[in-house]
Structure formats: C-alpha cells, structure tokens
XYZ file of C-alpha atoms in Angstrom:
428
model
C -91.233 23.658 33.570
C -94.007 25.145 35.795
C -93.755 24.534 39.489
C -97.481 23.957 40.680
C -96.666 23.162 44.366
C -93.905 21.903 46.484
C -93.787 20.371 49.963
C -90.354 18.992 51.084
C -89.603 18.237 54.668
C -86.383 18.859 56.568
C -85.579 15.139 56.321
C -85.442 15.363 52.549
C -88.771 13.544 51.954
C -91.938 15.139 50.429
C -93.646 15.844 47.099
C -93.563 18.272 44.244
C -96.082 18.833 41.495
C -94.838 19.991 38.043
C -96.338 20.858 34.759
C -94.040 20.305 31.640
C -94.290 23.130 29.234
C -91.851 22.101 26.474
C -89.896 18.957 25.279
C -86.784 19.857 27.270
C -88.950 19.609 30.485
C -89.436 15.870 29.740
C -85.613 15.496 29.944
C -85.591 17.024 33.365
C -88.395 14.663 34.563
C -86.435 11.722 33.200
C -83.570 12.786 35.474
C -85.726 13.429 38.483
C -87.882 10.310 38.627
C -85.932 7.314 40.159
C -86.797 3.658 40.663
C -88.822 3.399 43.988
C -90.369 6.890 43.879
C -94.191 7.304 43.935
C -95.619 9.067 40.898
C -99.157 10.442 40.690
C -100.687 11.370 37.324
C -103.733 11.213 35.136
C -104.344 7.820 33.374
C -106.616 6.042 31.078
C -107.583 2.481 32.191
C -109.643 -0.124 30.594
C -112.181 -1.445 33.058
C -114.240 -4.722 32.427
C -117.765 -5.211 34.041
C -119.735 -8.440 34.162
C -123.566 -8.105 33.955
C -126.177 -10.340 35.707
C -126.397 -12.498 32.591
C -122.765 -13.296 32.588
C -121.668 -11.079 29.594
C -118.736 -8.765 30.038
C -118.384 -5.145 28.774
C -115.327 -3.023 28.777
C -114.867 0.724 28.871
C -112.090 3.282 29.080
C -112.154 5.426 32.285
C -110.034 8.560 33.135
C -108.617 8.403 36.618
C -105.729 9.416 38.762
C -103.206 6.733 39.641
C -100.239 6.562 42.141
C -97.581 4.044 41.194
C -94.322 2.869 42.736
C -91.794 3.420 39.877
C -89.953 0.333 38.567
C -88.971 1.572 35.102
C -88.663 4.959 33.276
C -88.464 5.262 29.467
C -87.709 8.525 27.734
C -89.394 8.475 24.330
C -86.408 10.048 22.633
C -84.294 6.912 23.673
C -87.132 4.457 23.056
C -86.038 3.266 19.751
C -82.578 2.445 21.093
C -83.382 1.259 24.648
C -82.749 -2.312 25.796
C -84.951 -4.069 28.324
C -82.961 -2.189 30.998
C -84.177 1.388 30.842
C -81.463 2.527 33.218
C -78.702 1.350 30.895
C -76.335 4.145 29.698
C -77.143 5.097 26.052
C -74.174 5.469 23.864
C -73.375 8.845 22.136
C -74.525 7.418 18.792
C -77.929 6.383 20.453
C -78.294 9.779 22.055
C -77.610 11.579 18.754
C -80.060 9.429 16.846
C -82.714 9.595 19.531
C -82.392 13.387 19.746
C -83.546 13.652 16.131
C -86.396 11.250 16.808
C -87.567 13.439 19.734
C -87.511 16.342 17.414
C -89.417 14.925 14.537
C -92.107 17.468 15.066
C -91.089 21.148 15.332
C -93.956 21.822 17.849
C -93.787 21.215 21.573
C -95.314 18.053 23.009
C -93.595 15.539 20.679
C -91.617 13.840 23.525
C -93.171 11.736 26.233
C -92.106 9.892 29.361
C -93.335 6.295 29.936
C -93.157 5.395 33.621
C -94.102 1.903 34.690
C -94.698 0.461 38.126
C -97.271 -1.127 40.507
C -100.288 0.859 41.749
C -99.588 2.034 45.229
C -103.056 3.497 46.083
C -106.197 1.483 45.195
C -109.201 3.315 43.734
C -112.611 2.329 42.254
C -111.118 1.208 39.093
C -107.645 -0.267 39.882
C -106.576 -2.630 42.670
C -103.359 -2.034 44.580
C -100.489 -4.003 43.138
C -101.707 -3.983 39.580
C -99.201 -2.826 36.967
C -99.620 0.219 34.932
C -97.634 2.632 32.676
C -98.187 6.314 33.059
C -97.466 8.574 30.058
C -96.227 11.901 31.035
C -96.614 14.608 28.341
C -96.283 18.394 27.916
C -99.107 20.279 29.562
C -100.082 17.492 31.947
C -99.487 17.890 35.665
C -97.714 15.090 37.681
C -96.725 14.751 41.294
C -93.397 13.121 42.341
C -93.090 11.704 45.969
C -89.732 10.753 47.394
C -88.801 9.269 50.743
C -86.533 10.589 53.444
C -83.120 11.981 52.120
C -84.086 11.401 48.511
C -84.809 15.140 47.665
C -81.029 15.660 47.839
C -78.976 18.711 46.871
C -78.689 17.552 43.240
C -82.409 17.016 42.901
C -83.442 20.266 44.385
C -80.818 22.107 42.261
C -82.224 20.691 39.098
C -85.732 21.900 40.289
C -84.421 25.391 40.711
C -82.650 25.251 37.435
C -85.655 23.901 35.373
C -88.137 26.261 36.904
C -86.066 29.431 36.522
C -87.693 31.992 34.331
C -85.803 32.922 31.150
C -83.483 29.888 31.401
C -83.571 29.126 27.609
C -80.765 31.047 25.987
C -81.126 28.953 22.856
C -78.629 28.590 19.999
C -79.596 27.701 16.498
C -76.809 25.719 14.664
C -76.366 24.558 11.135
C -73.517 22.106 10.896
C -72.948 21.434 7.224
C -70.672 20.135 4.410
C -71.095 19.870 0.687
C -74.769 18.618 0.297
C -75.079 17.649 3.886
C -76.478 19.693 6.842
C -77.724 19.174 10.354
C -80.229 21.656 11.562
C -80.008 21.818 15.369
C -81.516 23.624 18.324
C -79.382 23.875 21.510
C -80.873 24.693 24.892
C -79.176 24.638 28.320
C -79.660 20.883 28.598
C -80.383 19.276 25.283
C -79.176 19.322 21.668
C -81.958 18.416 19.324
C -81.489 17.699 15.660
C -84.572 19.236 14.033
C -83.784 18.142 10.478
C -81.107 16.308 8.489
C -80.416 17.340 4.836
C -78.654 15.110 2.380
C -78.619 16.132 -1.278
C -76.209 13.967 -3.369
C -74.262 16.008 -5.871
C -72.778 14.606 -9.089
C -69.115 14.910 -9.419
C -67.585 17.495 -11.634
C -65.625 15.934 -14.455
C -63.030 17.588 -16.563
C -64.533 18.824 -19.745
C -68.051 17.846 -18.716
C -70.937 20.229 -18.007
C -71.371 21.297 -14.349
C -75.135 21.886 -14.797
C -76.034 18.799 -12.643
C -73.712 19.749 -9.825
C -74.994 23.440 -9.808
C -78.579 22.239 -9.655
C -77.893 19.917 -6.850
C -76.139 22.695 -4.899
C -79.037 25.097 -5.501
C -81.469 22.368 -4.298
C -79.365 21.892 -1.200
C -79.240 25.685 -0.358
C -83.091 25.936 -0.860
C -83.678 22.961 1.538
C -81.390 24.525 4.172
C -83.185 27.832 3.883
C -86.670 26.189 4.234
C -85.479 24.235 7.185
C -84.010 27.412 8.767
C -87.340 29.274 8.392
C -89.279 26.346 9.653
C -87.312 25.403 12.767
C -85.671 28.632 13.948
C -87.378 31.367 15.781
C -84.696 33.914 15.058
C -86.303 36.516 17.409
C -85.767 34.375 20.479
C -82.315 32.849 19.536
C -79.242 34.537 20.972
C -76.817 33.107 18.362
C -77.196 31.495 15.048
C -74.182 29.369 14.137
C -73.351 28.215 10.682
C -70.305 25.846 10.721
C -68.608 23.710 8.037
C -65.073 22.360 7.202
C -64.775 24.346 3.981
C -66.517 27.261 2.346
C -70.125 25.793 2.554
C -70.888 28.079 5.560
C -70.325 31.143 3.555
C -72.546 29.947 0.660
C -75.370 28.990 3.122
C -75.162 32.346 5.019
C -75.268 34.319 1.801
C -78.215 32.340 0.429
C -80.194 32.860 3.666
C -79.745 36.573 3.537
C -80.470 36.855 -0.161
C -83.633 34.841 0.088
C -84.730 36.910 3.243
C -84.368 40.039 1.050
C -86.327 38.482 -1.839
C -89.120 37.284 0.521
C -89.116 40.435 2.695
C -88.385 38.412 5.855
C -87.614 41.227 8.320
C -87.000 38.975 11.296
C -83.957 37.289 9.569
C -82.605 40.608 8.207
C -82.796 42.239 11.715
C -80.918 39.236 13.114
C -77.812 39.724 10.920
C -75.641 40.420 13.993
C -76.662 36.999 15.556
C -74.952 35.006 12.784
C -71.648 33.423 13.538
C -69.595 31.613 10.777
C -67.266 29.078 12.348
C -64.929 26.385 11.157
C -66.020 22.796 11.893
C -63.832 19.769 11.635
C -66.680 17.900 9.951
C -70.330 18.138 9.123
C -71.288 15.678 11.896
C -73.255 16.708 15.015
C -70.387 15.596 17.316
C -68.407 18.657 16.071
C -70.728 20.888 18.126
C -68.621 20.259 21.253
C -65.638 21.889 19.619
C -67.721 24.541 17.955
C -69.393 25.648 21.219
C -65.891 25.839 22.953
C -64.707 28.388 20.382
C -63.985 31.861 21.778
C -66.537 33.521 19.486
C -69.455 31.437 21.005
C -68.046 31.547 24.569
C -67.924 35.378 24.438
C -71.552 35.718 23.561
C -72.933 32.965 25.813
C -70.440 32.950 28.687
C -73.141 32.806 31.271
C -75.038 29.877 29.945
C -74.598 26.387 31.268
C -73.899 24.504 28.088
C -71.324 27.031 26.885
C -69.402 26.651 30.127
C -69.606 22.874 29.716
C -68.001 23.065 26.360
C -65.285 25.420 27.577
C -64.485 23.387 30.615
C -64.241 20.115 28.787
C -61.880 21.687 26.260
C -59.834 23.039 29.182
C -59.681 19.565 30.660
C -58.576 17.944 27.413
C -55.820 20.638 27.081
C -54.733 20.050 30.698
C -54.478 16.374 30.054
C -51.747 17.241 27.372
C -49.905 20.057 29.206
C -50.367 19.258 32.955
C -51.653 15.645 33.298
C -51.105 15.710 37.073
C -53.824 18.275 37.405
C -56.379 16.439 35.186
C -57.877 13.355 36.703
C -60.715 11.187 35.533
C -62.415 7.997 36.670
C -64.572 7.326 39.860
C -61.751 5.977 42.021
C -59.121 8.667 41.245
C -61.506 11.584 41.348
C -62.798 10.338 44.713
C -59.273 10.346 46.052
C -58.656 13.835 44.888
C -61.829 15.049 46.551
C -60.794 13.363 49.818
C -57.615 15.618 49.660
C -59.622 18.774 48.927
C -57.649 19.050 45.626
C -60.519 19.489 43.180
C -60.981 22.926 41.723
C -63.552 21.994 39.005
C -65.655 18.756 39.050
C -67.037 17.600 35.748
C -69.754 14.988 36.197
C -72.482 13.542 33.814
C -76.118 13.593 34.841
C -76.172 9.943 33.716
C -74.377 8.992 36.942
C -77.263 10.327 38.992
C -79.775 8.058 37.080
C -78.258 4.985 38.670
C -80.867 2.472 39.813
C -78.705 2.041 43.046
C -79.721 4.536 45.689
C -76.434 3.956 47.546
C -74.378 4.723 44.372
C -76.506 7.942 43.731
C -75.961 9.023 47.359
C -72.203 8.485 47.010
C -71.951 10.892 44.203
C -74.407 13.470 45.754
C -71.952 13.394 48.748
C -69.088 13.822 46.395
C -70.632 16.912 44.846
C -71.481 18.414 48.237
C -67.795 17.704 49.437
C -66.388 19.552 46.424
C -68.627 22.574 47.073
C -67.762 22.481 50.719
C -64.026 22.614 50.014
C -64.553 25.655 47.663
C -64.679 23.836 44.348
C -67.053 24.317 41.419
C -69.303 21.484 40.132
C -70.588 21.299 36.589
C -73.290 18.660 35.909
C -73.044 17.816 32.228
C -76.170 16.981 30.163
C -75.959 13.715 28.290
C -78.064 15.300 25.573
C -75.236 17.630 24.700
C -72.163 16.528 22.670
C -69.954 17.695 25.560
C -71.870 15.391 27.983
C -71.522 12.430 25.605
C -67.812 13.053 25.285
C -67.509 13.164 29.189
C -69.457 9.856 29.372
C -66.662 8.453 27.201
C -64.238 9.455 29.970
C -66.214 7.428 32.593
C -68.700 10.253 33.180
C -66.487 11.990 35.840
C -63.485 14.140 35.650
C -61.778 16.824 37.729
C -59.353 19.838 37.296
C -57.185 19.922 40.355
C -56.081 23.116 42.029
C -52.542 21.738 42.425
C -50.528 18.875 40.688
C -51.060 15.551 42.244
C -49.519 12.249 41.152
C -52.053 9.377 41.455
C -49.323 6.767 41.860
C -47.925 8.721 44.877
C -51.453 8.908 46.355
C -51.888 5.123 45.949
C -48.543 4.350 47.453
C -49.170 6.634 50.329
C -52.502 4.881 51.121
C -50.789 1.542 50.812
C -48.246 2.636 53.446
C -50.883 3.888 55.784
C -52.897 0.715 55.450
C -49.790 -1.368 56.352
C -48.934 0.904 59.256
C -52.488 0.611 60.637
C -52.244 -3.043 60.268
C -49.031 -3.295 62.098
C -50.250 -1.154 64.902
C -53.422 -3.324 65.126
C -51.164 -6.403 65.489
C -49.045 -4.847 68.159
C -52.098 -3.771 70.234
C -53.409 -7.326 70.163
C-alpha cells in the first residue's frame, strides 16, 4: 500500500489518502473502513438530462464522490456474505472466498465495494443520494474519520501496511494422493491460488496399474504447471511442500526433475528454499500446524504470520499443561487485563470490524492497557488459518504471566460487590 498523504489531528480525527498496489492491500482497506466514516474516491455515475422537447438522454460521467459509509463488502467474501456485511465469516467461508479472490494470478483481482449516502453534493449527484464506490488496485481513495477514530490500532495498521519490504511471502503446496492446494501466504492473508484434484483408479490385486500410474503422472504434471504459474520463486523466502504420506517427496522430486529438463534456473537455484513437512491432511486448515513447525519458525521467526502460528500453538499447549495461565473469551480476558496479568494477548482483526463504535473502542482500550502493563499484543488476520482458529475461540485469548483461577477472581469480585453494597447501606 502506498501512502499518498496523511493529515491526522491530535484529537484522532483527520484523513489519509492511500493507493492499493496489490490484492492484500484491499484486505487492509477492508479492516480500516468503518461504518460512519467518510470515503472519497473516483466514481462513474449515470446522469439523465431532459431536453426542451421533453425527451430524456442519459450518459455516464466520471466524477469524485464523498460518501458516508453504511456498508463494506470485500469481494473475496462476496459470494458468502449475507445482507449484513459486518457479520463474521466462518472459517469455511474464508477459505472458499480466499480462492475466489485469487482466481487470477495477477494483482487487481480483488475489489472493495463501499456503499453509503453522498455527503458532498456536486454537479452530477445530490447530497443524500445512495452510491457504491468500487475500490480497486491502483486507484487512490481518501478515508476521513472523526475525533478519536484514528486510534492506536488503526494507525498501527497503516504503519504495517505501508512498510517497505513487508511481504516475506511463503509458497505452500498442501497435498495428498491426487489432491493439492497451491497457496500463497503473506503477512496478512492466505490465498489459495489453485486447487488440483485428479481422481486415481484403485490398484487391484492382479490387475494392471497403468491407469493409476497415468493418473499419478497427470497429477504431478498439473502441480508443476501450477507451481511455475503461481510462484515467483525468486521473491519467496520459503517453499513448503506438505502431505500426510510420501506425496511431498514425489512432488518435490518431480519439480526438480522438470526444472532440469526445461532448464528452469530460478527453480534450481532455489533448492535451499524447499521445506518438506508432514501435514495431518491435504486440507488448507492444516497450514496453521505446518507454520507452527520449528523448521518454518526458524526461517521466518521475524514475520507476523509465523509468530501467530507459534503463539496459537503455545496457547493450545498451555491449555493442556497449565490451564490457569491460558484464558479466552471477552469477559475472562478483560478481567485478566484489569489485574495486569496478561503476558501475550491474542486478538482477531475481526473484532475491530464491529459496527459498534463503543465495542471497537473497548477493545482498543484493552490492547492499549496490555501494552501499558508491559504485555505483547498479536492481532491475528482472519485470512490466515491461525486467525480462523482463534475466531473459533471467541476471537480473543491470553497467555498469563502467572497462574490465575477464574473462579477465584469471580468469587473475589462477588465479595467486593457485596462489601460495597453493605457499606453503602450503612452510610445511608
């Protein structure tokens, strides 16, 4: 994302002009634009004119419009969205929509549809008219927020998305016998570039295996073609091939053999980037476990999404070994923050897309309190498998710096409330 200009006042109001440069930037915009914000962007509007004779003509005009946002629709989620664009998508919807967003391997395949009422009248559109602005890669837009709305979470996202060299991409092939998911993983999104499914006839005792061998060769050829089409091996830091059985070894060897035959020097020079890992299944949701593996973590220890996977894995293990230090749920985590007991806060970006300003501010304050008390905050992306798994745990969890029994905390609060009530009655 390119930052064109920025003007934010001390009271947290102001505007920022951005230029999306790749599909991932549209995901950032989706997380920044809230209901009630003002959005200014280029638009095409059909205008009707009536002549002196009473006939009407219509024409399309290009203009700039400023609308007050009422609805935001991310095209990758469009096929699964209900009438409420702020409803939380399920992990299955996110996984399906990710592949929809990536149907084209080139940038610009993802758009953001933002609806609302026109806030500033011009020669073509009256104030109050409804319009939908389509934000796309390469087109500038200006986002205007009121006092206090450019909060710490929003400004941190701007710094993150405009940071140079923030990509640190991973290419991943999660596969099984005749099945493969070709994925590209960035700091904030997991995109399925292609799904491959080649049915293989079962090998029967005493029967020829020619059909099964042909199906296997066809599968490997399709994986290689997808690899070459979707992966820029020069820019990727790691290339993961993962499967439950021995498919990963066959795929890896086929890719290298074909690269030798075709003289593909980029693939041959990237031999050291390949990681062959065990996967519990060929499904994309296995990526969360794969990314938490020591081999991946060692090579990508400084990247955001790798830390997410490692921290979620640590939380799950803590739930089994030391449950008094692993809390989740809005109410319980809030109580742990009040006691300055949170060492690591795991929170989903989905929470900050709440249409309720008061609810968003509540969680922004929670994040700021954790940082103030010396804790670390990790905001998980809902477009990663780790983020979807966190959403399944209410979207918020915490690793505590010391054991704390939630039942004891609730009992202590109950006693304190009863004491305050008794003191109030005595004073009266």
